[in-house]
Each structure stands twice: as structure tokens, then as C-alpha cells.
CSV table of N, CA and C in Angstrom, one decimal:
chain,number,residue,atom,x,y,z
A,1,UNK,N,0.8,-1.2,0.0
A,1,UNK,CA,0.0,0.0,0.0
A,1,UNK,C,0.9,1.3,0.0
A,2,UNK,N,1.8,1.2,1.1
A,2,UNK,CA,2.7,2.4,0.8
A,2,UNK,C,3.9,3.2,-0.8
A,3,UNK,N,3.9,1.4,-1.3
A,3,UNK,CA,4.3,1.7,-2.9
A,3,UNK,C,3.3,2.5,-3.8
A,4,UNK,N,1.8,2.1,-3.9
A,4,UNK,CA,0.8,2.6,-3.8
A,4,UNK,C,0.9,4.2,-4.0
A,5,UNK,N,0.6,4.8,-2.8
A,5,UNK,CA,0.6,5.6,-2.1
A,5,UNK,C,2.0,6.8,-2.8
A,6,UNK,N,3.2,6.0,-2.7
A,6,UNK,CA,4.2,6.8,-3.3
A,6,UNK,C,4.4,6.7,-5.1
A,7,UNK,N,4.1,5.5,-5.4
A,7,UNK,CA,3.8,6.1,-6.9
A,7,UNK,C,2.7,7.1,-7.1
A,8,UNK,N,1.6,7.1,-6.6
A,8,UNK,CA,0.4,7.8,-7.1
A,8,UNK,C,1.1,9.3,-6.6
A,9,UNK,N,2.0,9.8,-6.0
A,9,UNK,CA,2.6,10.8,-5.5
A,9,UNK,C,3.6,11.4,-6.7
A,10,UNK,N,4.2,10.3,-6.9
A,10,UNK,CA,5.1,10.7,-7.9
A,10,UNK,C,4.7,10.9,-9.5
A,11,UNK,N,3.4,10.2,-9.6
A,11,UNK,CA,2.8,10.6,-10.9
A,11,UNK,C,2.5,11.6,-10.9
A,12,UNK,N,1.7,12.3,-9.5
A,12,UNK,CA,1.3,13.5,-9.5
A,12,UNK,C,1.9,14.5,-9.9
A,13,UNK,N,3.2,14.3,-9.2
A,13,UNK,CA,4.3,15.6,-9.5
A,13,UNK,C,4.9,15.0,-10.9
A,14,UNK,N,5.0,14.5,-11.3
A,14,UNK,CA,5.2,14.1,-12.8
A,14,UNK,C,4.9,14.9,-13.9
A,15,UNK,N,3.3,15.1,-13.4
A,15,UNK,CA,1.7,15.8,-14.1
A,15,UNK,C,2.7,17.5,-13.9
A,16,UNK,N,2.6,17.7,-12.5
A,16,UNK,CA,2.9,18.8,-12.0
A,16,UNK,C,4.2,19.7,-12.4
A,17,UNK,N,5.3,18.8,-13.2
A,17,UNK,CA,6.7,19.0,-13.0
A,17,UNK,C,6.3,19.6,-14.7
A,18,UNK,N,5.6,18.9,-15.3
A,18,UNK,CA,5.7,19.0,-16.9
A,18,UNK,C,4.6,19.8,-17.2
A,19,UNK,N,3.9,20.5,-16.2
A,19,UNK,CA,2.6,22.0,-16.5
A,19,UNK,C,3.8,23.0,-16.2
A,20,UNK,N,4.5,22.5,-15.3
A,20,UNK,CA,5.6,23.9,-14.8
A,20,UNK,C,6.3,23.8,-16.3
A,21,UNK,N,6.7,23.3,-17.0
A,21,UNK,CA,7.6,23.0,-18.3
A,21,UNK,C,6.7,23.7,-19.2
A,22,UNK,N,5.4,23.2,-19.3
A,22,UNK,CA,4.0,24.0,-20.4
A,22,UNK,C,5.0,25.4,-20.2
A,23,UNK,N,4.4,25.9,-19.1
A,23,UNK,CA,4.0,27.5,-18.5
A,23,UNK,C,5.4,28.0,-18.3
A,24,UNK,N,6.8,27.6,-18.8
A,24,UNK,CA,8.0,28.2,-18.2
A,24,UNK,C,8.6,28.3,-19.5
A,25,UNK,N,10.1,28.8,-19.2
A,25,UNK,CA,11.1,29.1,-20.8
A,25,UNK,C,11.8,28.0,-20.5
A,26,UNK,N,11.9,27.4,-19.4
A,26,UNK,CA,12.6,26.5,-19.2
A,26,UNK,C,12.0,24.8,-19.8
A,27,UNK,N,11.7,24.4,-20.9
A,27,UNK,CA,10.5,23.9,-21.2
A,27,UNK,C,11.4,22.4,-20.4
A,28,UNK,N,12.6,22.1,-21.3
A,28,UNK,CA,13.0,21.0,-21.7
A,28,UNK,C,13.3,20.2,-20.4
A,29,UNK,N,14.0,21.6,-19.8
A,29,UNK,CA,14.4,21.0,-18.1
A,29,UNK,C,13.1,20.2,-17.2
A,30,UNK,N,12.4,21.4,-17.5
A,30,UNK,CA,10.9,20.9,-16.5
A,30,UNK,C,10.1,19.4,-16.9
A,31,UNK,N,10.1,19.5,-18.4
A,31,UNK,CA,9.7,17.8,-18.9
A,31,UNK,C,10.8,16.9,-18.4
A,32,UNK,N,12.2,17.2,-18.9
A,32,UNK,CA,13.1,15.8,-18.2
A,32,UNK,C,12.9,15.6,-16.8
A,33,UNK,N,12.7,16.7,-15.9
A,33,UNK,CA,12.3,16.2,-14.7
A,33,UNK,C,11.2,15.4,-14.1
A,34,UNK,N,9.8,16.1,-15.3
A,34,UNK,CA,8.7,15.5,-14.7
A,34,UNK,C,8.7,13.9,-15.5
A,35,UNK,N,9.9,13.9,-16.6
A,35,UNK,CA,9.8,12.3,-16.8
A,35,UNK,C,10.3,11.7,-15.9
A,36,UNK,N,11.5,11.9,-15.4
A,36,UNK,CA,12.0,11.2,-14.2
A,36,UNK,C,11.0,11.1,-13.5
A,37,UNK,N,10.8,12.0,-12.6
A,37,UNK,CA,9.3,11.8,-11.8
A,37,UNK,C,8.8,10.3,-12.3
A,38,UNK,N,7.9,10.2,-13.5
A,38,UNK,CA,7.2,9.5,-13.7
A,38,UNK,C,7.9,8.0,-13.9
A,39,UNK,N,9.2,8.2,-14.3
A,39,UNK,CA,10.2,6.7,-14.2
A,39,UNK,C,10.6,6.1,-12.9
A,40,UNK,N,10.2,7.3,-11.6
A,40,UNK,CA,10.7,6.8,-10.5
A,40,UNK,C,9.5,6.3,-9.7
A,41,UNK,N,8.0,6.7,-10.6
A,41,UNK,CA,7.4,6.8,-9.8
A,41,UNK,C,6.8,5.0,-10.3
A,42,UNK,N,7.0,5.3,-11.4
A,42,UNK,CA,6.7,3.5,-12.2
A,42,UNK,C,7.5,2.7,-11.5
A,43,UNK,N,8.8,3.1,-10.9
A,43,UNK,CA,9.8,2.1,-10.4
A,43,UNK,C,9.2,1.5,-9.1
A,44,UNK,N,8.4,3.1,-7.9
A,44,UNK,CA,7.8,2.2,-7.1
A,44,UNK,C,6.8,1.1,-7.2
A,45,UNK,N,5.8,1.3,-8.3
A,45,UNK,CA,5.0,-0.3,-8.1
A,45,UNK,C,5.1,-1.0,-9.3
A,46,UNK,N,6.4,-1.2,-9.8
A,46,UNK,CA,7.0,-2.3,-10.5
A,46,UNK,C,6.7,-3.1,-10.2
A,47,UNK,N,7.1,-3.7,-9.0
A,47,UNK,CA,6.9,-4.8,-8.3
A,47,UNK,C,5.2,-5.5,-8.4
A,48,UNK,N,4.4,-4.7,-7.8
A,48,UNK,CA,3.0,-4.9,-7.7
A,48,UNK,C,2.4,-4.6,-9.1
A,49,UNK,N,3.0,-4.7,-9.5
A,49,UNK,CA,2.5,-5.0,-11.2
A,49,UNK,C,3.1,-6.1,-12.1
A,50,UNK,N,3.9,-6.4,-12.0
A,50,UNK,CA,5.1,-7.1,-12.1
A,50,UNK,C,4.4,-8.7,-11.4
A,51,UNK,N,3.8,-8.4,-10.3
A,51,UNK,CA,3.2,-10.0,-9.3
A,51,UNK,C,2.0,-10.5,-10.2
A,52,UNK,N,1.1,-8.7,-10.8
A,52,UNK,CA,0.0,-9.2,-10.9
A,52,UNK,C,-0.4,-9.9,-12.6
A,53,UNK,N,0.2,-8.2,-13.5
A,53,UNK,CA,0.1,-8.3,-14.7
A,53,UNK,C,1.2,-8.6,-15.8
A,54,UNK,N,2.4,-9.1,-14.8
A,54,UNK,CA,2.8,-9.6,-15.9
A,54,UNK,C,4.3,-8.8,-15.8
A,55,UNK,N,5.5,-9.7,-15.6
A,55,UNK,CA,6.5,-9.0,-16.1
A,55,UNK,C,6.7,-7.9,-17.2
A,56,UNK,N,6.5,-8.3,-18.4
A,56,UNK,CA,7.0,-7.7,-19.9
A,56,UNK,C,6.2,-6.6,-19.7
A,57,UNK,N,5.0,-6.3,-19.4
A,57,UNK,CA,4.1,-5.2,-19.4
A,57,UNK,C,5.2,-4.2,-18.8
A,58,UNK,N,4.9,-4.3,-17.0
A,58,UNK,CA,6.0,-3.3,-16.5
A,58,UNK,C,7.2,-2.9,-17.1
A,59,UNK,N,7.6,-4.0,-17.1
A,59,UNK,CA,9.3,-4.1,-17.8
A,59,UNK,C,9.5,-2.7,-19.0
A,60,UNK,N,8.7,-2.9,-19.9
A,60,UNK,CA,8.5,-2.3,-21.4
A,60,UNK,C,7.8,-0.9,-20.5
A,61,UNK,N,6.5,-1.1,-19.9
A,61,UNK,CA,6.4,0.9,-19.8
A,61,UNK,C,7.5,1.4,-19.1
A,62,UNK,N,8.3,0.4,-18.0
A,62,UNK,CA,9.4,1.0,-17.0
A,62,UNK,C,10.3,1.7,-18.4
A,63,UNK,N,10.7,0.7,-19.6
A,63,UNK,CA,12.0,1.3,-20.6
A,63,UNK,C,11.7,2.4,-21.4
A,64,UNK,N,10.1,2.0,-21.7
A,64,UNK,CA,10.2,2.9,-22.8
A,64,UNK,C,10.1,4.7,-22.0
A,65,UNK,N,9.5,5.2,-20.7
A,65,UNK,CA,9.3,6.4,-19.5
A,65,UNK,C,11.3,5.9,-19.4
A,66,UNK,N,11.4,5.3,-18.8
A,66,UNK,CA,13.1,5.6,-19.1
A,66,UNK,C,14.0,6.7,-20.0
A,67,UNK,N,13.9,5.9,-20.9
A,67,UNK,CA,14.5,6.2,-22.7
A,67,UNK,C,13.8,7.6,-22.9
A,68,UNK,N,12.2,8.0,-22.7
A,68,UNK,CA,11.9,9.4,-23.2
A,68,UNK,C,12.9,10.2,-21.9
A,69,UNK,N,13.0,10.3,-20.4
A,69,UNK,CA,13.6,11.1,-19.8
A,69,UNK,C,14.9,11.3,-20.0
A,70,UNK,N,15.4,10.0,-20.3
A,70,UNK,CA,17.0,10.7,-20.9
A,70,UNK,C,16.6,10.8,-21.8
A,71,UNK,N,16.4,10.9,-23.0
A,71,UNK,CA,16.0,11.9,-24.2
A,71,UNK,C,15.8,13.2,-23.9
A,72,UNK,N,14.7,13.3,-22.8
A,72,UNK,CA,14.8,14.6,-22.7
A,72,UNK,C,16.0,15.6,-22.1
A,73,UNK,N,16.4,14.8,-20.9
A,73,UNK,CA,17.7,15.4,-20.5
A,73,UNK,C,19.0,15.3,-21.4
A,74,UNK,N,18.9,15.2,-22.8
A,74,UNK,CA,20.2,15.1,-23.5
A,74,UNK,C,19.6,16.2,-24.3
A,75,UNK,N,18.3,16.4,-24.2
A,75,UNK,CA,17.8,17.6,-25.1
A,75,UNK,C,17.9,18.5,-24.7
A,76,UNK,N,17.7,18.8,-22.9
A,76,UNK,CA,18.2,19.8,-22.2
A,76,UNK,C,19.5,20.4,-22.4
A,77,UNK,N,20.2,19.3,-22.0
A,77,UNK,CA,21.7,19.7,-21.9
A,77,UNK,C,22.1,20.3,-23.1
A,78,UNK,N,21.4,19.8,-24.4
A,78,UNK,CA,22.3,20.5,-25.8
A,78,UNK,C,21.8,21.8,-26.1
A,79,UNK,N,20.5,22.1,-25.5
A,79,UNK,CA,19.8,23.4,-25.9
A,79,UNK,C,20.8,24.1,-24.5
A,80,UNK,N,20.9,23.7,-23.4
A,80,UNK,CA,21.8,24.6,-22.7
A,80,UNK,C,23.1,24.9,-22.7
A,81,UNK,N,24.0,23.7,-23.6
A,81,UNK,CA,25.4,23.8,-23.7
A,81,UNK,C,25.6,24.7,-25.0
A,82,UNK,N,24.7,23.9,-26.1
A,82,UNK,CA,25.1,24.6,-27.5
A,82,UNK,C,23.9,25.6,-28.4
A,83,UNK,N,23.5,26.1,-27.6
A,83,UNK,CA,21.9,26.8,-28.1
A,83,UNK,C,21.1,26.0,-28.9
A,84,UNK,N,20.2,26.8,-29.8
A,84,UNK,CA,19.1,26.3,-30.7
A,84,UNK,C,20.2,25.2,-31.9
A,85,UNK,N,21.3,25.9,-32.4
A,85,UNK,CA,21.7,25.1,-33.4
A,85,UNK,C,21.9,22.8,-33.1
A,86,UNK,N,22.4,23.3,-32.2
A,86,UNK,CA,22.7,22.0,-31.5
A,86,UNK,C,21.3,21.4,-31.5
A,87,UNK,N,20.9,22.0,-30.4
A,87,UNK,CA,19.0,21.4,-30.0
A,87,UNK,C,18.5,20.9,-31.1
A,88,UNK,N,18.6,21.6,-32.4
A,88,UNK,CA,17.9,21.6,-33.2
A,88,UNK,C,17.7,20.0,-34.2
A,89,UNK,N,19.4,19.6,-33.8
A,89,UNK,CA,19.9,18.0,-34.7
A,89,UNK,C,19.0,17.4,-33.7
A,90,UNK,N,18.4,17.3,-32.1
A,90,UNK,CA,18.2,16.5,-31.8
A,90,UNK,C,17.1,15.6,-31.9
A,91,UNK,N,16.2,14.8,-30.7
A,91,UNK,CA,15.1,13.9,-31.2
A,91,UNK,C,14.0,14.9,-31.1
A,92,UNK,N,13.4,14.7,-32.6
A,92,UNK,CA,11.7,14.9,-32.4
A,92,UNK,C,11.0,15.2,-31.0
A,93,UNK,N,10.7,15.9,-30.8
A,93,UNK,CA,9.1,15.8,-29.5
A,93,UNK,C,8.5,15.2,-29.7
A,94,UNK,N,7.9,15.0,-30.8
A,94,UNK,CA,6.6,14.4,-30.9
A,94,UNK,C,7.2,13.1,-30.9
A,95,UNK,N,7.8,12.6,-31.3
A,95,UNK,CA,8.8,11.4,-31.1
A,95,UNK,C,8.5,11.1,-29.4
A,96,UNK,N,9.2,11.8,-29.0
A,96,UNK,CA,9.4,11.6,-27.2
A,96,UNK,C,7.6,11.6,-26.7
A,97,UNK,N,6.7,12.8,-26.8
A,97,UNK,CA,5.7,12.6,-26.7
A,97,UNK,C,4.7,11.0,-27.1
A,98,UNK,N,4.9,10.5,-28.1
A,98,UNK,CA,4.4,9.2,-28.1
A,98,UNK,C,5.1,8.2,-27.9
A,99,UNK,N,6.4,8.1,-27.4
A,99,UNK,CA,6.6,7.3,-26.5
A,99,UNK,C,7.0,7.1,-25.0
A,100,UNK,N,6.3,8.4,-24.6
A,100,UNK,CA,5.8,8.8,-23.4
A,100,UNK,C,4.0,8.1,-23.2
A,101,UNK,N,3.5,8.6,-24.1
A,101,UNK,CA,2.0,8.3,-24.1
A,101,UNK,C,2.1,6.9,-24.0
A,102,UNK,N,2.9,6.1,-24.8
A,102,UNK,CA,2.8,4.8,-24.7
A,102,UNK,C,3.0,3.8,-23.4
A,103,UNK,N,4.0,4.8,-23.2
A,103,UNK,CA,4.5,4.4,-21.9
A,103,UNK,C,4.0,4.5,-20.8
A,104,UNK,N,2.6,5.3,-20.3
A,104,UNK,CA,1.9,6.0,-19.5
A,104,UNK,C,0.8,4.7,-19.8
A,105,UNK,N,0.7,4.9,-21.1
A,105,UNK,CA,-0.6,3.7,-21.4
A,105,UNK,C,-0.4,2.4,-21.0
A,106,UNK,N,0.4,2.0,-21.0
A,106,UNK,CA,1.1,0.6,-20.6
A,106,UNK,C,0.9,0.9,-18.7
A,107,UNK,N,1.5,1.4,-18.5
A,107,UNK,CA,1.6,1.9,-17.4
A,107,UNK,C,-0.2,1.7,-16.6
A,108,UNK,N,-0.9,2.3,-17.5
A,108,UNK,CA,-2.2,2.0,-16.5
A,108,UNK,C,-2.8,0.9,-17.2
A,109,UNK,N,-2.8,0.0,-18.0
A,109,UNK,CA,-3.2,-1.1,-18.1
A,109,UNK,C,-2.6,-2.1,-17.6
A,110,UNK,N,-1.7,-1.8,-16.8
A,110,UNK,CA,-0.5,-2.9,-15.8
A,110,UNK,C,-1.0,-2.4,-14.9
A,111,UNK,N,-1.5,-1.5,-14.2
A,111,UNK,CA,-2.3,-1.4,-13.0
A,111,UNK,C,-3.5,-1.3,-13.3
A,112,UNK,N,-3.9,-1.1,-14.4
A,112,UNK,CA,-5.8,-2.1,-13.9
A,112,UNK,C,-6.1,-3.4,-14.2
A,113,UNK,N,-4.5,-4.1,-14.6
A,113,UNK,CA,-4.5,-5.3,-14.3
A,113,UNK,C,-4.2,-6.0,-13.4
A,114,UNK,N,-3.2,-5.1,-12.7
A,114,UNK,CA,-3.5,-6.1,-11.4
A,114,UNK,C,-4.3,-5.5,-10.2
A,115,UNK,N,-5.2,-4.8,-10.9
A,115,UNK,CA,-6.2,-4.6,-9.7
A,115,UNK,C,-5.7,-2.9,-8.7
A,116,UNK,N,-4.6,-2.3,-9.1
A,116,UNK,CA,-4.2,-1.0,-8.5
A,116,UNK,C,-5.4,0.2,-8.8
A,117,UNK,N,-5.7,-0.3,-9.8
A,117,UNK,CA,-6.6,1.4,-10.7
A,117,UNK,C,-8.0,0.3,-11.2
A,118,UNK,N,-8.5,1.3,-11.0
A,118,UNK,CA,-10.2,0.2,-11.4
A,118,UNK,C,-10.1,0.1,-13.2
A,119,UNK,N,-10.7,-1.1,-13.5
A,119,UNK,CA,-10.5,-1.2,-15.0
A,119,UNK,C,-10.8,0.1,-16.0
A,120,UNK,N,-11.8,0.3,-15.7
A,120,UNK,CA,-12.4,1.5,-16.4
A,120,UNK,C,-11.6,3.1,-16.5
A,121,UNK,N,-11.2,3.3,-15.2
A,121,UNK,CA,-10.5,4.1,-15.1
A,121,UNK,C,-8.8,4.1,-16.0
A,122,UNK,N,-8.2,3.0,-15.7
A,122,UNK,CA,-7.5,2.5,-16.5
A,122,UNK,C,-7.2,2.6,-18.1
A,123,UNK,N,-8.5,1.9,-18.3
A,123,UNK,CA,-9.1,2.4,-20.3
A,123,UNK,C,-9.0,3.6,-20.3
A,124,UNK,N,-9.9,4.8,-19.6
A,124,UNK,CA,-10.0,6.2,-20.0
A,124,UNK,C,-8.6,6.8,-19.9
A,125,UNK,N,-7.4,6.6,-19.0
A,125,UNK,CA,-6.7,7.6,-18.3
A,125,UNK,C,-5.6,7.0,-19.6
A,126,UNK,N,-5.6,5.5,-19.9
A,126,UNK,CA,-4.7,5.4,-21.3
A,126,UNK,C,-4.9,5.7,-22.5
A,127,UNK,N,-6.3,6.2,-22.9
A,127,UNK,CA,-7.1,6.6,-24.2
A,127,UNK,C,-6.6,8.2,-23.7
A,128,UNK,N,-6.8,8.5,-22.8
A,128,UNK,CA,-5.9,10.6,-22.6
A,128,UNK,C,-5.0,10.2,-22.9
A,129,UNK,N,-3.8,9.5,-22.7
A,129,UNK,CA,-2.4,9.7,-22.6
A,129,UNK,C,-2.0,9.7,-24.0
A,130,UNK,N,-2.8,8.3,-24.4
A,130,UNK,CA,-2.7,8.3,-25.8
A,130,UNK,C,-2.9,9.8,-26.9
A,131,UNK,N,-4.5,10.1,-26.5
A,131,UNK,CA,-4.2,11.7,-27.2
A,131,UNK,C,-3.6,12.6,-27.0
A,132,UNK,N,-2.9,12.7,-25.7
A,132,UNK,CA,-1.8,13.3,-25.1
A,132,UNK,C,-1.4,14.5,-26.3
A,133,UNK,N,-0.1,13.2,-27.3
A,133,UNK,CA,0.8,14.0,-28.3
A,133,UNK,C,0.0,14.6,-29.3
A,134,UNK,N,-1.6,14.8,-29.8
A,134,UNK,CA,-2.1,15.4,-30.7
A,134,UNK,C,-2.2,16.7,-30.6
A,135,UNK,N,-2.2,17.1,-29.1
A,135,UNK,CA,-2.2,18.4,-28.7
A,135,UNK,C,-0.9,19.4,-29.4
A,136,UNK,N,0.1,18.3,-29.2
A,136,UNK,CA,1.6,19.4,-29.6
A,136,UNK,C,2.6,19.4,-28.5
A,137,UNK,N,1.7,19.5,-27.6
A,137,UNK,CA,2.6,19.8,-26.5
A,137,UNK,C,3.1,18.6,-25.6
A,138,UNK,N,4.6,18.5,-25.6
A,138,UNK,CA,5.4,16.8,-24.9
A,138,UNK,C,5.3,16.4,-23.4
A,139,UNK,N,4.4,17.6,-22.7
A,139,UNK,CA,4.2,17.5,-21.6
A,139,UNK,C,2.5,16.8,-21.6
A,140,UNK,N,2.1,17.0,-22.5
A,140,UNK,CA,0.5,16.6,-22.7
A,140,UNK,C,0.2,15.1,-21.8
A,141,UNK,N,0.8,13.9,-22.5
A,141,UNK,CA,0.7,12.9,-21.7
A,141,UNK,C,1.1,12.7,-20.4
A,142,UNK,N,1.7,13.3,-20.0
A,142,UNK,CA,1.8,13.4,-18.4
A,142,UNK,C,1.0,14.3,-17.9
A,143,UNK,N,0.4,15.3,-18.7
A,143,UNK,CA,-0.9,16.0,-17.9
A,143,UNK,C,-2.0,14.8,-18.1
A,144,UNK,N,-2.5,14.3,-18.6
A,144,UNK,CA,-3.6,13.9,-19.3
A,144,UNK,C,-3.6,12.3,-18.7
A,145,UNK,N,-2.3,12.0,-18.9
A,145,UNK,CA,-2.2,10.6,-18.1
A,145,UNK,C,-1.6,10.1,-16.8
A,146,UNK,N,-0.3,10.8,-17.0
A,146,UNK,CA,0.4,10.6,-15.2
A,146,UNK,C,-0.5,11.1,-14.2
A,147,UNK,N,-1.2,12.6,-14.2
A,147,UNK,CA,-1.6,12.8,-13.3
A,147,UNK,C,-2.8,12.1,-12.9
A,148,UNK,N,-3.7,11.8,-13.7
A,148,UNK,CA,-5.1,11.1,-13.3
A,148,UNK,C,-4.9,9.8,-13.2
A,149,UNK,N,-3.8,9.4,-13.7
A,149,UNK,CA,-3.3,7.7,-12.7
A,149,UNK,C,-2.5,8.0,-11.9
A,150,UNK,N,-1.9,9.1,-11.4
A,150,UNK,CA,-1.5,9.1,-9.8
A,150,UNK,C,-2.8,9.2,-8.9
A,151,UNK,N,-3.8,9.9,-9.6
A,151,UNK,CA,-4.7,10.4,-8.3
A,151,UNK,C,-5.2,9.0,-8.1
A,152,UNK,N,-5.4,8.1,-9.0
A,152,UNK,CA,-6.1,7.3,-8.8
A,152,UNK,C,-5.4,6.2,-8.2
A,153,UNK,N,-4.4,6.0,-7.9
A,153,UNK,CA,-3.3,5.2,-7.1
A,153,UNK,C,-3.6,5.6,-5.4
A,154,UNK,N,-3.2,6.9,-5.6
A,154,UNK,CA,-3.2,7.4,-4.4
A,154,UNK,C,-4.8,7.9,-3.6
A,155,UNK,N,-5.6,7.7,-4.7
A,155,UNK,CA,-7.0,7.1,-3.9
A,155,UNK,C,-7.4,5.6,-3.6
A,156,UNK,N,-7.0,4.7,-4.2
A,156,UNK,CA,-6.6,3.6,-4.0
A,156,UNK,C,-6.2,3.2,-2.6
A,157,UNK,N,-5.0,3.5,-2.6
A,157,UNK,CA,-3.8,3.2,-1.6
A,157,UNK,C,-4.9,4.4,-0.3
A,158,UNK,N,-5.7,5.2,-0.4
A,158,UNK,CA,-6.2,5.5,1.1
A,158,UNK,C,-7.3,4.9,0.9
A,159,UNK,N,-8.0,4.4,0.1
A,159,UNK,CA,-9.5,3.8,0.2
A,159,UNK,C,-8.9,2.4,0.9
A,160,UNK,N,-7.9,1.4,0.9
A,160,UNK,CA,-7.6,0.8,1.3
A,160,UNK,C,-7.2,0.8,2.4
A,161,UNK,N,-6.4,1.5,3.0
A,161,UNK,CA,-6.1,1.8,4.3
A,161,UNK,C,-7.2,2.3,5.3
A,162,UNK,N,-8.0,3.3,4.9
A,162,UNK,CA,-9.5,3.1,5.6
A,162,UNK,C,-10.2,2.3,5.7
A,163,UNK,N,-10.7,1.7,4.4
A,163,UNK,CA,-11.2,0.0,5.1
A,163,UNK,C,-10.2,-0.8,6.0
A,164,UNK,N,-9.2,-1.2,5.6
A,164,UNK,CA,-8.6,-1.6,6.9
A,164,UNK,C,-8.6,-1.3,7.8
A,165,UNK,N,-8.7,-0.1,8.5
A,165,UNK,CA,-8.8,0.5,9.7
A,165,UNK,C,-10.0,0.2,10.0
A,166,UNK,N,-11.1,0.8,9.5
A,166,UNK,CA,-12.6,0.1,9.5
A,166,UNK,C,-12.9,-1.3,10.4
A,167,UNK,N,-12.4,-2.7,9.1
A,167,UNK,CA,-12.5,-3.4,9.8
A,167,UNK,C,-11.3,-3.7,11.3
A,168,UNK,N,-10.1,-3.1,11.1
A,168,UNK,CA,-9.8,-3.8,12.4
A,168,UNK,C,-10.5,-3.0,13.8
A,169,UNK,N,-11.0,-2.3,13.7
A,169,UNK,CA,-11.7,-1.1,14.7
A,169,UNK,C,-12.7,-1.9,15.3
A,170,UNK,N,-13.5,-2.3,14.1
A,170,UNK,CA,-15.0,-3.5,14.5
A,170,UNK,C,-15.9,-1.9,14.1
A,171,UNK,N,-17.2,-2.7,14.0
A,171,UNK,CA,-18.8,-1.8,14.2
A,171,UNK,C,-18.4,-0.3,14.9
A,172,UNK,N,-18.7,0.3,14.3
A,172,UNK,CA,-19.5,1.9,15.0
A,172,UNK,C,-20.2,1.7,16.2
């Protein structure tokens, strides 16, 4: 529950790290961060996805949220070492954006498979992520998807901990 708890935390700020990147000059930095976010936050319930849905699932969203954050942080670094010319050889966004989306998508059908995120919720929050990159913007899927499957992790992980308390308490 407390992996739970701390991924649905770190999706959030994920969501949160990559609207600061929208709204800032600093775009590149704030997406590489909020992908990390979202690779660290995948890393906590690896495991509990991993028991329920299936190695290869996790495995594959864990690489592919990987590979877009260093992408983005080599994108960073070259727009800050060598300006626009440099930046400019580098990878596509929309490149990074859909395999971010993918990765997000994977990401909640490995938890509404094993039972973390309700099925339904699951379908919808990976169908946003997915249209994420149509918008333009490479923070899109992490608004659209990290954040509404963090909330939903991290309502999870207290809906659970209250019923447990519940019952060990006994009757009102």
C-alpha cells in the first residue's frame, strides 16, 4: 500500500513537473524532470504490477518512460550547452511525446491489471495519454495521463487503508 501511495505521489508531481515546463522558458528541463518523476514513480510499483500483470508489461512501460527522460535530458543539456543550433539535430518531441504516451498507457493497463486502478479508469486515463501528443505539447501525456493515474493510485492506496482500519476497529 505504501508503494501505492508513493507512486500515485510521484505521478502527480510528474503531471505537475511537466505544466511547470508548459508555463515556463525553461520547457526542456521541467519535462526531463517530470519524466524522471514519472520513471521513479513507475519504479515504485514495479513490483506490484510485475506480481499481478505480468513482467514484460511493466518491464516495457518501465523502458520505454526511461529512454523518453533521458532523451529529454540530452535535449536539455544540448539546448543549454550549445543553443538552438545544437537542439535543433536532436530527437523529435513528438517522437518523445508518443513514446511517453505509450509508456503511460502501458503503465495503466499494468495497473488495472493487477487490480491497482479500477478497469475503467484504467481504459480512460490510457485513451488521454494516448491523445496526449495530438495536442503538440510533450508534456501533454503526463498531464492527461500521469496525473489522473496518480490520483487514482493514491486514492486507491487511502481507500484501502480506511477500510482496513474500519475493519480492524469492529462496528461503530
Amino acid at each position: 500500500m505504501r508503494a501505492r501511495a508513493l507512486g500515485g505521489l510521484g505521478l502527480l508531481a510528474s503531471a505537475m513537473l511537466c505544466l511547470a515546463g508548459t508555463l515556463t522558458a525553461c520547457a526542456e528541463v521541467m519535462w526531463g524532470a517530470g519524466a524522471w518523476a514519472g520513471v521513479a514513480a513507475t519504479a515504485t510499483v514495479y513490483r506490484d504490477i510485475a506480481r499481478h500483470a505480468g513482467r514484460g508489461r511493466a518491464a516495457v512501460a518501465l523502458a520505454l518512460l526511461g529512454v523518453v527522460a533521458s532523451a529529454w535530458m540530452v535535449e536539455a543539456t544540448l539546448r543549454v550547452a550549445g543553443g538552438r543550433w545544437v537542439a535543433a539535430q536532436s530527437v523529435p518531441r513528438l517522437t518523445l511525446a508518443y513514446a511517453a504516451a505509450a509508456g503511460i498507457a502501458l503503465l495503466a493497463y499494468g495497473l488495472a491489471r493487477a487490480g491497482l486502478v479500477r478497469p475503467a479508469a484504467g481504459a480512460v486515463i490510457a485513451f488521454a495519454a494516448l491523445l496526449g501528443p495530438l495536442t503538440g505539447d510533450p508534456g501533454a501525456p503526463y498531464l492527461l495521463g500521469a496525473g489522473p493515474l496518480g490520483a487514482a493510485l493514491l486514492a486507491g492506496a487511502i481507500r484501502t487503508r480506511v477500510s482496513a482500519r474500519r475493519s480492524r476497529d469492529g462496528p461503530a
